[in-house]
Amino acid sequence: MHREEVLLLAGAFLSSVGVLLVAPYLAVYLTRDLGWSNTAAGFVIGLSFCFTRAAGLASGWLCRRIPALTVMHSGNVLRIIGYLLLLRDDAPSTTAALVLTGAGAGIYFPAAKELLLRVVPEERQLRSLAVRNGAANLGAALGPLAGLLALHYDSRLMFVAAATVFLALTLSQLTMAGARAIAPAVRGGAGPTLRLLRPLLVIAVVDGTAAILLESSLPQVVAGGGNDSALTFVFLANSVAVILLQPFALWTVGGGRRITLPVAGAAMALGILPFSLAASHVALWVGGAVAIAVAEVLVVLWLDDQVRHLPSPATAYGYLSLGDGIGGLCGATVSSWLVARTTGTGAVFANSLWVLAAAFLAVGALATVLPRHRAGPGAEVTRVRETERNKG
């Protein structure tokens, strides 16, 4: 790997460390330290998630006009300001801070992925994306450990530490002279990209609904017993599982296998279920986090494989991020409400999150009717197999 690729992969690691210093404990901080209701906390976290995804559209637009590295720096500056603003504990400042951190992340990620695709040869792109996902989740495994220490000492230290991480990330990427020399893409406008992505936007909405659970509703369930360490174990298990499952994702997605999305839907359903059981405990929660990781690695790499051959990947990631954001806002609000809603089934269920589990199982089954890959390794494997079958 050349220097730019190494720095981009390191950037994925540092960015996840910064985000996950705060994200696992944000719902706990809002409800326990600031006294917000579960629904209010879920809505504001969902709003931040929505701004993260919606800002992806701005990232795609900017990447067609200025170098992607400059776009990445802009996103990091917004995140630094947002985390420092969280040091103020009044509601307007907290809401504005979460909007800024969300928007900064949304601007950063599409640009970072497009830049990675532009500095890596095509034959190594899918593998490099998988390595990037692994690096990001290594950071996601370490971030909560540091955040837990800060939470026990002074929760505001989480925000200072996160701002420091993003400052270090920005300074390290200022040295990427080769990446700065890469001109913006001249093809791939918003309209043509949207037409290509229409079948995938439904999956993006569902993925956003699923992703927000680990940042909003599930922490409320785990922290309900006052055990912050259990919350750290849940995030750590999820992150480590995502790293270890990357070869499985490469085998499934790279081979163009049709089981990818159905398996993801079933895994998400199994992952959510332990968090809705009245008799649940840490071991079951960790098992749920691992099952959710299966769904994460499959859906993320599947979407990456769809996007990487398009003329403007940043624009495509922007649209998919918007779908994620819509799903995240709805998912955070609805699932937080379901956490507080009893099912009336006695000792079996403590809340109604099992309803979402059933929904993800159904979506996974319906995903079998989606079209096969348009391009990329999966499509090539499928076409070769069909050709050989026709010859036989």
GROMACS .gro file of C-alpha atoms in nm:
model
  392
    1MET     CA    1   0.000   0.000   0.000
    2HIS     CA    2   0.125   0.346  -0.082
    3ARG     CA    3   0.128   0.634   0.165
    4GLU     CA    4  -0.209   0.787   0.073
    5GLU     CA    5  -0.389   0.454   0.114
    6VAL     CA    6  -0.224   0.390   0.452
    7LEU     CA    7  -0.320   0.737   0.577
    8LEU     CA    8  -0.680   0.695   0.459
    9LEU     CA    9  -0.708   0.361   0.638
   10ALA     CA   10  -0.552   0.516   0.949
   11GLY     CA   11  -0.803   0.799   0.913
   12ALA     CA   12  -1.090   0.549   0.920
   13PHE     CA   13  -0.947   0.411   1.244
   14LEU     CA   14  -0.903   0.752   1.410
   15SER     CA   15  -1.243   0.874   1.296
   16SER     CA   16  -1.413   0.574   1.456
   17VAL     CA   17  -1.217   0.623   1.778
   18GLY     CA   18  -1.339   0.981   1.794
   19VAL     CA   19  -1.702   0.898   1.721
   20LEU     CA   20  -1.719   0.594   1.950
   21LEU     CA   21  -1.563   0.782   2.240
   22VAL     CA   22  -1.902   0.949   2.268
   23ALA     CA   23  -2.170   0.757   2.075
   24PRO     CA   24  -2.222   0.459   2.313
   25TYR     CA   25  -2.276   0.687   2.611
   26LEU     CA   26  -2.456   0.979   2.450
   27ALA     CA   27  -2.805   0.849   2.527
   28VAL     CA   28  -2.694   0.778   2.885
   29TYR     CA   29  -2.546   1.128   2.916
   30LEU     CA   30  -2.862   1.294   2.786
   31THR     CA   31  -3.105   1.096   3.000
   32ARG     CA   32  -2.904   1.048   3.319
   33ASP     CA   33  -2.684   1.358   3.338
   34LEU     CA   34  -2.906   1.614   3.166
   35GLY     CA   35  -3.240   1.461   3.268
   36TRP     CA   36  -3.389   1.429   2.919
   37SER     CA   37  -3.668   1.180   2.847
   38ASN     CA   38  -3.591   0.865   2.646
   39THR     CA   39  -3.802   0.988   2.357
   40ALA     CA   40  -3.634   1.332   2.350
   41ALA     CA   41  -3.287   1.174   2.363
   42GLY     CA   42  -3.377   0.928   2.088
   43PHE     CA   43  -3.517   1.204   1.867
   44VAL     CA   44  -3.211   1.430   1.902
   45ILE     CA   45  -2.968   1.142   1.842
   46GLY     CA   46  -3.176   1.046   1.541
   47LEU     CA   47  -3.166   1.409   1.425
   48SER     CA   48  -2.786   1.403   1.443
   49PHE     CA   49  -2.783   1.074   1.253
   50CYS     CA   50  -3.015   1.226   0.993
   51PHE     CA   51  -2.786   1.528   0.947
   52THR     CA   52  -2.492   1.288   0.913
   53ARG     CA   53  -2.663   1.120   0.622
   54ALA     CA   54  -2.819   1.428   0.464
   55ALA     CA   55  -2.483   1.607   0.464
   56GLY     CA   56  -2.357   1.326   0.243
   57LEU     CA   57  -2.540   1.491  -0.046
   58ALA     CA   58  -2.342   1.809   0.014
   59SER     CA   59  -2.025   1.600   0.023
   60GLY     CA   60  -2.099   1.451  -0.318
   61TRP     CA   61  -2.174   1.796  -0.462
   62LEU     CA   62  -1.850   1.938  -0.317
   63CYS     CA   63  -1.637   1.647  -0.437
   64ARG     CA   64  -1.735   1.728  -0.797
   65ARG     CA   65  -1.602   2.084  -0.752
   66ILE     CA   66  -1.309   2.080  -0.507
   67PRO     CA   67  -1.056   1.809  -0.407
   68ALA     CA   68  -1.199   1.537  -0.186
   69LEU     CA   69  -0.925   1.594   0.071
   70THR     CA   70  -1.041   1.954   0.120
   71VAL     CA   71  -1.396   1.827   0.174
   72MET     CA   72  -1.267   1.586   0.438
   73HIS     CA   73  -1.091   1.868   0.624
   74SER     CA   74  -1.416   2.071   0.624
   75GLY     CA   75  -1.605   1.782   0.783
   76ASN     CA   76  -1.344   1.741   1.055
   77VAL     CA   77  -1.358   2.112   1.144
   78LEU     CA   78  -1.736   2.088   1.194
   79ARG     CA   79  -1.690   1.785   1.418
   80ILE     CA   80  -1.427   1.959   1.632
   81ILE     CA   81  -1.656   2.259   1.684
   82GLY     CA   82  -1.952   2.034   1.760
   83TYR     CA   83  -1.776   1.825   2.026
   84LEU     CA   84  -1.643   2.136   2.197
   85LEU     CA   85  -1.994   2.285   2.194
   86LEU     CA   86  -2.117   1.979   2.386
   87LEU     CA   87  -1.928   2.115   2.685
   88ARG     CA   88  -2.227   2.347   2.727
   89ASP     CA   89  -2.509   2.142   2.881
   90ASP     CA   90  -2.814   2.351   2.782
   91ALA     CA   91  -3.062   2.199   2.537
   92PRO     CA   92  -3.013   2.441   2.242
   93SER     CA   93  -2.633   2.409   2.253
   94THR     CA   94  -2.649   2.032   2.286
   95THR     CA   95  -2.888   2.002   1.992
   96ALA     CA   96  -2.677   2.234   1.777
   97ALA     CA   97  -2.362   2.044   1.873
   98LEU     CA   98  -2.510   1.710   1.770
   99VAL     CA   99  -2.626   1.859   1.440
  100LEU     CA  100  -2.271   1.988   1.374
  101THR     CA  101  -2.102   1.660   1.462
  102GLY     CA  102  -2.352   1.474   1.247
  103ALA     CA  103  -2.308   1.708   0.952
  104GLY     CA  104  -1.930   1.691   0.984
  105ALA     CA  105  -1.932   1.313   0.975
  106GLY     CA  106  -2.168   1.319   0.677
  107ILE     CA  107  -1.936   1.547   0.482
  108TYR     CA  108  -1.627   1.346   0.573
  109PHE     CA  109  -1.721   0.985   0.497
  110PRO     CA  110  -1.834   0.999   0.130
  111ALA     CA  111  -1.528   1.208   0.042
  112ALA     CA  112  -1.296   0.968   0.227
  113LYS     CA  113  -1.441   0.665   0.049
  114GLU     CA  114  -1.427   0.831  -0.293
  115LEU     CA  115  -1.065   0.932  -0.236
  116LEU     CA  116  -0.978   0.575  -0.134
  117LEU     CA  117  -1.136   0.441  -0.453
  118ARG     CA  118  -0.940   0.692  -0.660
  119VAL     CA  119  -0.598   0.609  -0.513
  120VAL     CA  120  -0.642   0.229  -0.513
  121PRO     CA  121  -0.627   0.017  -0.833
  122GLU     CA  122  -0.962  -0.132  -0.934
  123GLU     CA  123  -0.855  -0.492  -0.877
  124ARG     CA  124  -0.786  -0.415  -0.510
  125GLN     CA  125  -1.079  -0.184  -0.439
  126LEU     CA  126  -1.320  -0.429  -0.277
  127ARG     CA  127  -1.045  -0.573  -0.057
  128SER     CA  128  -0.927  -0.225   0.039
  129LEU     CA  129  -1.284  -0.126   0.131
  130ALA     CA  130  -1.306  -0.436   0.350
  131VAL     CA  131  -0.975  -0.343   0.518
  132ARG     CA  132  -1.111   0.008   0.569
  133ASN     CA  133  -1.422  -0.134   0.735
  134GLY     CA  134  -1.200  -0.345   0.958
  135ALA     CA  135  -0.983  -0.045   1.052
  136ALA     CA  136  -1.292   0.160   1.129
  137ASN     CA  137  -1.425  -0.110   1.358
  138LEU     CA  138  -1.091  -0.153   1.531
  139GLY     CA  139  -1.131   0.213   1.623
  140ALA     CA  140  -1.491   0.144   1.719
  141ALA     CA  141  -1.365  -0.128   1.955
  142LEU     CA  142  -1.113   0.098   2.130
  143GLY     CA  143  -1.321   0.416   2.140
  144PRO     CA  144  -1.581   0.290   2.390
  145LEU     CA  145  -1.308   0.174   2.630
  146ALA     CA  146  -1.162   0.524   2.646
  147GLY     CA  147  -1.511   0.673   2.662
  148LEU     CA  148  -1.601   0.453   2.960
  149LEU     CA  149  -1.303   0.587   3.158
  150ALA     CA  150  -1.404   0.943   3.075
  151LEU     CA  151  -1.767   0.876   3.166
  152HIS     CA  152  -1.675   0.751   3.513
  153TYR     CA  153  -1.441   1.041   3.585
  154ASP     CA  154  -1.616   1.333   3.411
  155SER     CA  155  -1.848   1.281   3.115
  156ARG     CA  156  -1.737   1.611   2.959
  157LEU     CA  157  -1.390   1.462   2.910
  158MET     CA  158  -1.543   1.247   2.634
  159PHE     CA  159  -1.611   1.556   2.428
  160VAL     CA  160  -1.263   1.706   2.479
  161ALA     CA  161  -1.101   1.374   2.386
  162ALA     CA  162  -1.315   1.341   2.071
  163ALA     CA  163  -1.227   1.694   1.957
  164THR     CA  164  -0.858   1.616   2.014
  165VAL     CA  165  -0.879   1.299   1.804
  166PHE     CA  166  -1.033   1.485   1.511
  167LEU     CA  167  -0.772   1.758   1.537
  168ALA     CA  168  -0.500   1.491   1.517
  169LEU     CA  169  -0.678   1.331   1.220
  170THR     CA  170  -0.689   1.663   1.034
  171LEU     CA  171  -0.322   1.735   1.100
  172SER     CA  172  -0.215   1.389   0.981
  173GLN     CA  173  -0.409   1.423   0.655
  174LEU     CA  174  -0.265   1.767   0.581
  175THR     CA  175   0.051   1.579   0.477
  176MET     CA  176  -0.125   1.391   0.192
  177ALA     CA  177   0.027   1.592  -0.091
  178GLY     CA  178  -0.048   1.322  -0.349
  179ALA     CA  179  -0.417   1.316  -0.260
  180ARG     CA  180  -0.442   1.694  -0.282
  181ALA     CA  181  -0.324   1.673  -0.643
  182ILE     CA  182  -0.619   1.451  -0.746
  183ALA     CA  183  -0.865   1.667  -0.941
  184PRO     CA  184  -1.243   1.647  -0.877
  185ALA     CA  185  -1.443   1.402  -1.088
  186VAL     CA  186  -1.591   1.558  -1.402
  187ARG     CA  187  -1.856   1.293  -1.465
  188GLY     CA  188  -2.143   1.152  -1.266
  189GLY     CA  189  -2.398   1.419  -1.183
  190ALA     CA  190  -2.669   1.393  -0.920
  191GLY     CA  191  -2.951   1.301  -1.160
  192PRO     CA  192  -2.788   1.004  -1.338
  193THR     CA  193  -2.652   0.870  -1.009
  194LEU     CA  194  -2.997   0.881  -0.847
  195ARG     CA  195  -3.150   0.683  -1.136
  196LEU     CA  196  -2.891   0.409  -1.087
  197LEU     CA  197  -2.945   0.396  -0.711
  198ARG     CA  198  -3.324   0.382  -0.687
  199PRO     CA  199  -3.345   0.008  -0.612
  200LEU     CA  200  -3.083   0.046  -0.338
  201LEU     CA  201  -3.241   0.335  -0.148
  202VAL     CA  202  -3.489   0.104   0.027
  203ILE     CA  203  -3.199  -0.101   0.161
  204ALA     CA  204  -3.028   0.222   0.271
  205VAL     CA  205  -3.338   0.330   0.467
  206VAL     CA  206  -3.360  -0.009   0.639
  207ASP     CA  207  -2.985  -0.004   0.709
  208GLY     CA  208  -3.014   0.339   0.872
  209THR     CA  209  -3.296   0.216   1.095
  210ALA     CA  210  -3.079  -0.076   1.202
  211ALA     CA  211  -2.758   0.124   1.251
  212ILE     CA  212  -2.914   0.378   1.484
  213LEU     CA  213  -3.019   0.107   1.730
  214LEU     CA  214  -2.662   0.066   1.857
  215GLU     CA  215  -2.637   0.441   1.921
  216SER     CA  216  -2.980   0.513   2.063
  217SER     CA  217  -3.223   0.246   2.181
  218LEU     CA  218  -3.001  -0.046   2.274
  219PRO     CA  219  -2.783   0.169   2.505
  220GLN     CA  220  -3.102   0.276   2.684
  221VAL     CA  221  -3.189  -0.091   2.741
  222VAL     CA  222  -2.841  -0.191   2.860
  223ALA     CA  223  -2.788   0.116   3.078
  224GLY     CA  224  -3.132   0.076   3.230
  225GLY     CA  225  -2.978  -0.145   3.499
  226GLY     CA  226  -2.710   0.114   3.574
  227ASN     CA  227  -2.430  -0.104   3.429
  228ASP     CA  228  -2.214   0.110   3.200
  229SER     CA  229  -1.953  -0.167   3.170
  230ALA     CA  230  -2.211  -0.393   3.004
  231LEU     CA  231  -2.267  -0.123   2.743
  232THR     CA  232  -1.893  -0.119   2.671
  233PHE     CA  233  -1.889  -0.498   2.629
  234VAL     CA  234  -2.177  -0.476   2.381
  235PHE     CA  235  -1.999  -0.220   2.162
  236LEU     CA  236  -1.666  -0.401   2.193
  237ALA     CA  237  -1.821  -0.734   2.087
  238ASN     CA  238  -1.992  -0.569   1.791
  239SER     CA  239  -1.673  -0.398   1.673
  240VAL     CA  240  -1.448  -0.704   1.711
  241ALA     CA  241  -1.704  -0.920   1.530
  242VAL     CA  242  -1.718  -0.673   1.239
  243ILE     CA  243  -1.338  -0.696   1.204
  244LEU     CA  244  -1.332  -1.076   1.213
  245LEU     CA  245  -1.625  -1.109   0.971
  246GLN     CA  246  -1.466  -0.912   0.686
  247PRO     CA  247  -1.334  -1.228   0.508
  248PHE     CA  248  -1.685  -1.375   0.524
  249ALA     CA  249  -1.826  -1.055   0.375
  250LEU     CA  250  -1.566  -1.063   0.095
  251TRP     CA  251  -1.654  -1.426   0.020
  252THR     CA  252  -2.027  -1.352   0.013
  253VAL     CA  253  -2.033  -1.015  -0.163
  254GLY     CA  254  -1.734  -1.073  -0.390
  255GLY     CA  255  -1.889  -1.400  -0.507
  256GLY     CA  256  -2.218  -1.233  -0.597
  257ARG     CA  257  -2.414  -1.471  -0.373
  258ARG     CA  258  -2.786  -1.400  -0.344
  259ILE     CA  259  -2.793  -1.497   0.024
  260THR     CA  260  -2.624  -1.170   0.130
  261LEU     CA  261  -2.929  -0.958   0.211
  262PRO     CA  262  -3.156  -1.237   0.342
  263VAL     CA  263  -2.881  -1.345   0.582
  264ALA     CA  264  -2.835  -0.982   0.687
  265GLY     CA  265  -3.208  -0.943   0.763
  266ALA     CA  266  -3.219  -1.266   0.965
  267ALA     CA  267  -2.903  -1.171   1.158
  268MET     CA  268  -3.044  -0.827   1.244
  269ALA     CA  269  -3.366  -0.986   1.370
  270LEU     CA  270  -3.174  -1.229   1.591
  271GLY     CA  271  -2.952  -0.946   1.711
  272ILE     CA  272  -3.235  -0.722   1.829
  273LEU     CA  273  -3.435  -0.996   2.000
  274PRO     CA  274  -3.214  -1.036   2.315
  275PHE     CA  275  -3.255  -0.666   2.394
  276SER     CA  276  -3.632  -0.704   2.418
  277LEU     CA  277  -3.633  -1.001   2.659
  278ALA     CA  278  -3.726  -0.936   3.019
  279ALA     CA  279  -3.472  -1.197   3.142
  280SER     CA  280  -3.187  -1.073   2.921
  281HIS     CA  281  -2.833  -1.029   3.057
  282VAL     CA  282  -2.484  -0.938   2.936
  283ALA     CA  283  -2.409  -1.268   2.759
  284LEU     CA  284  -2.729  -1.246   2.553
  285TRP     CA  285  -2.666  -0.880   2.475
  286VAL     CA  286  -2.315  -0.962   2.352
  287GLY     CA  287  -2.458  -1.239   2.135
  288GLY     CA  288  -2.706  -0.991   1.993
  289ALA     CA  289  -2.428  -0.744   1.917
  290VAL     CA  290  -2.238  -1.015   1.727
  291ALA     CA  291  -2.547  -1.103   1.525
  292ILE     CA  292  -2.598  -0.735   1.440
  293ALA     CA  293  -2.233  -0.727   1.325
  294VAL     CA  294  -2.310  -0.999   1.068
  295ALA     CA  295  -2.580  -0.778   0.921
  296GLU     CA  296  -2.354  -0.472   0.927
  297VAL     CA  297  -2.062  -0.624   0.738
  298LEU     CA  298  -2.283  -0.776   0.470
  299VAL     CA  299  -2.495  -0.469   0.398
  300VAL     CA  300  -2.209  -0.216   0.409
  301LEU     CA  301  -1.980  -0.413   0.176
  302TRP     CA  302  -2.274  -0.500  -0.052
  303LEU     CA  303  -2.356  -0.131  -0.092
  304ASP     CA  304  -1.985  -0.051  -0.143
  305ASP     CA  305  -1.974  -0.306  -0.424
  306GLN     CA  306  -2.273  -0.143  -0.590
  307VAL     CA  307  -2.124   0.206  -0.569
  308ARG     CA  308  -1.756   0.160  -0.651
  309HIS     CA  309  -1.798   0.142  -1.031
  310LEU     CA  310  -2.014   0.454  -1.059
  311PRO     CA  311  -1.860   0.772  -1.207
  312SER     CA  312  -1.914   0.974  -0.886
  313PRO     CA  313  -1.898   0.746  -0.578
  314ALA     CA  314  -1.922   1.041  -0.337
  315THR     CA  315  -2.255   1.146  -0.493
  316ALA     CA  316  -2.382   0.789  -0.466
  317TYR     CA  317  -2.271   0.764  -0.105
  318GLY     CA  318  -2.447   1.093  -0.042
  319TYR     CA  319  -2.780   0.957  -0.167
  320LEU     CA  320  -2.738   0.635   0.028
  321SER     CA  321  -2.647   0.839   0.336
  322LEU     CA  322  -2.968   1.039   0.297
  323GLY     CA  323  -3.165   0.714   0.291
  324ASP     CA  324  -2.971   0.604   0.598
  325GLY     CA  325  -3.057   0.932   0.768
  326ILE     CA  326  -3.429   0.904   0.703
  327GLY     CA  327  -3.423   0.552   0.841
  328GLY     CA  328  -3.211   0.660   1.135
  329LEU     CA  329  -3.438   0.945   1.238
  330CYS     CA  330  -3.747   0.726   1.218
  331GLY     CA  331  -3.570   0.429   1.377
  332ALA     CA  332  -3.433   0.626   1.672
  333THR     CA  333  -3.769   0.783   1.752
  334VAL     CA  334  -3.979   0.471   1.705
  335SER     CA  335  -3.738   0.230   1.875
  336SER     CA  336  -3.691   0.463   2.174
  337TRP     CA  337  -4.069   0.468   2.209
  338LEU     CA  338  -4.076   0.087   2.183
  339VAL     CA  339  -3.816   0.059   2.461
  340ALA     CA  340  -4.053   0.234   2.701
  341ARG     CA  341  -4.359   0.040   2.583
  342THR     CA  342  -4.441  -0.288   2.759
  343THR     CA  343  -4.596  -0.570   2.560
  344GLY     CA  344  -4.826  -0.714   2.824
  345THR     CA  345  -4.682  -1.063   2.780
  346GLY     CA  346  -4.563  -1.107   3.136
  347ALA     CA  347  -4.207  -1.218   3.198
  348VAL     CA  348  -4.117  -1.286   2.833
  349PHE     CA  349  -4.072  -0.937   2.689
  350ALA     CA  350  -3.968  -0.621   2.873
  351ASN     CA  351  -4.037  -0.394   2.575
  352SER     CA  352  -4.164  -0.402   2.218
  353LEU     CA  353  -3.831  -0.406   2.033
  354TRP     CA  354  -3.914  -0.757   1.912
  355VAL     CA  355  -4.154  -0.588   1.666
  356LEU     CA  356  -3.852  -0.435   1.489
  357ALA     CA  357  -3.680  -0.774   1.491
  358ALA     CA  358  -3.973  -0.925   1.301
  359ALA     CA  359  -3.968  -0.633   1.056
  360PHE     CA  360  -3.599  -0.683   0.972
  361LEU     CA  361  -3.658  -1.053   0.917
  362ALA     CA  362  -3.936  -0.970   0.671
  363VAL     CA  363  -3.723  -0.713   0.486
  364GLY     CA  364  -3.440  -0.963   0.454
  365ALA     CA  365  -3.678  -1.210   0.294
  366LEU     CA  366  -3.813  -0.947   0.052
  367ALA     CA  367  -3.458  -0.847  -0.047
  368THR     CA  368  -3.429  -1.168  -0.250
  369VAL     CA  369  -3.627  -0.996  -0.528
  370LEU     CA  370  -3.372  -0.715  -0.570
  371PRO     CA  371  -3.172  -0.715  -0.896
  372ARG     CA  372  -2.826  -0.866  -0.900
  373HIS     CA  373  -2.509  -0.656  -0.901
  374ARG     CA  374  -2.486  -0.411  -1.189
  375ALA     CA  375  -2.110  -0.431  -1.200
  376GLY     CA  376  -1.817  -0.545  -0.995
  377PRO     CA  377  -1.691  -0.894  -0.909
  378GLY     CA  378  -2.031  -1.026  -0.807
  379ALA     CA  379  -2.182  -0.950  -1.144
  380GLU     CA  380  -1.889  -1.102  -1.329
  381VAL     CA  381  -1.916  -1.425  -1.131
  382THR     CA  382  -2.290  -1.439  -1.196
  383ARG     CA  383  -2.250  -1.381  -1.570
  384VAL     CA  384  -1.977  -1.647  -1.598
  385ARG     CA  385  -2.194  -1.901  -1.417
  386GLU     CA  386  -2.495  -1.822  -1.637
  387THR     CA  387  -2.281  -1.852  -1.953
  388GLU     CA  388  -2.146  -2.190  -1.845
  389ARG     CA  389  -2.498  -2.310  -1.761
  390ASN     CA  390  -2.627  -2.202  -2.104
  391LYS     CA  391  -2.340  -2.385  -2.276
  392GLY     CA  392  -2.417  -2.700  -2.082
   0.00000   0.00000   0.00000
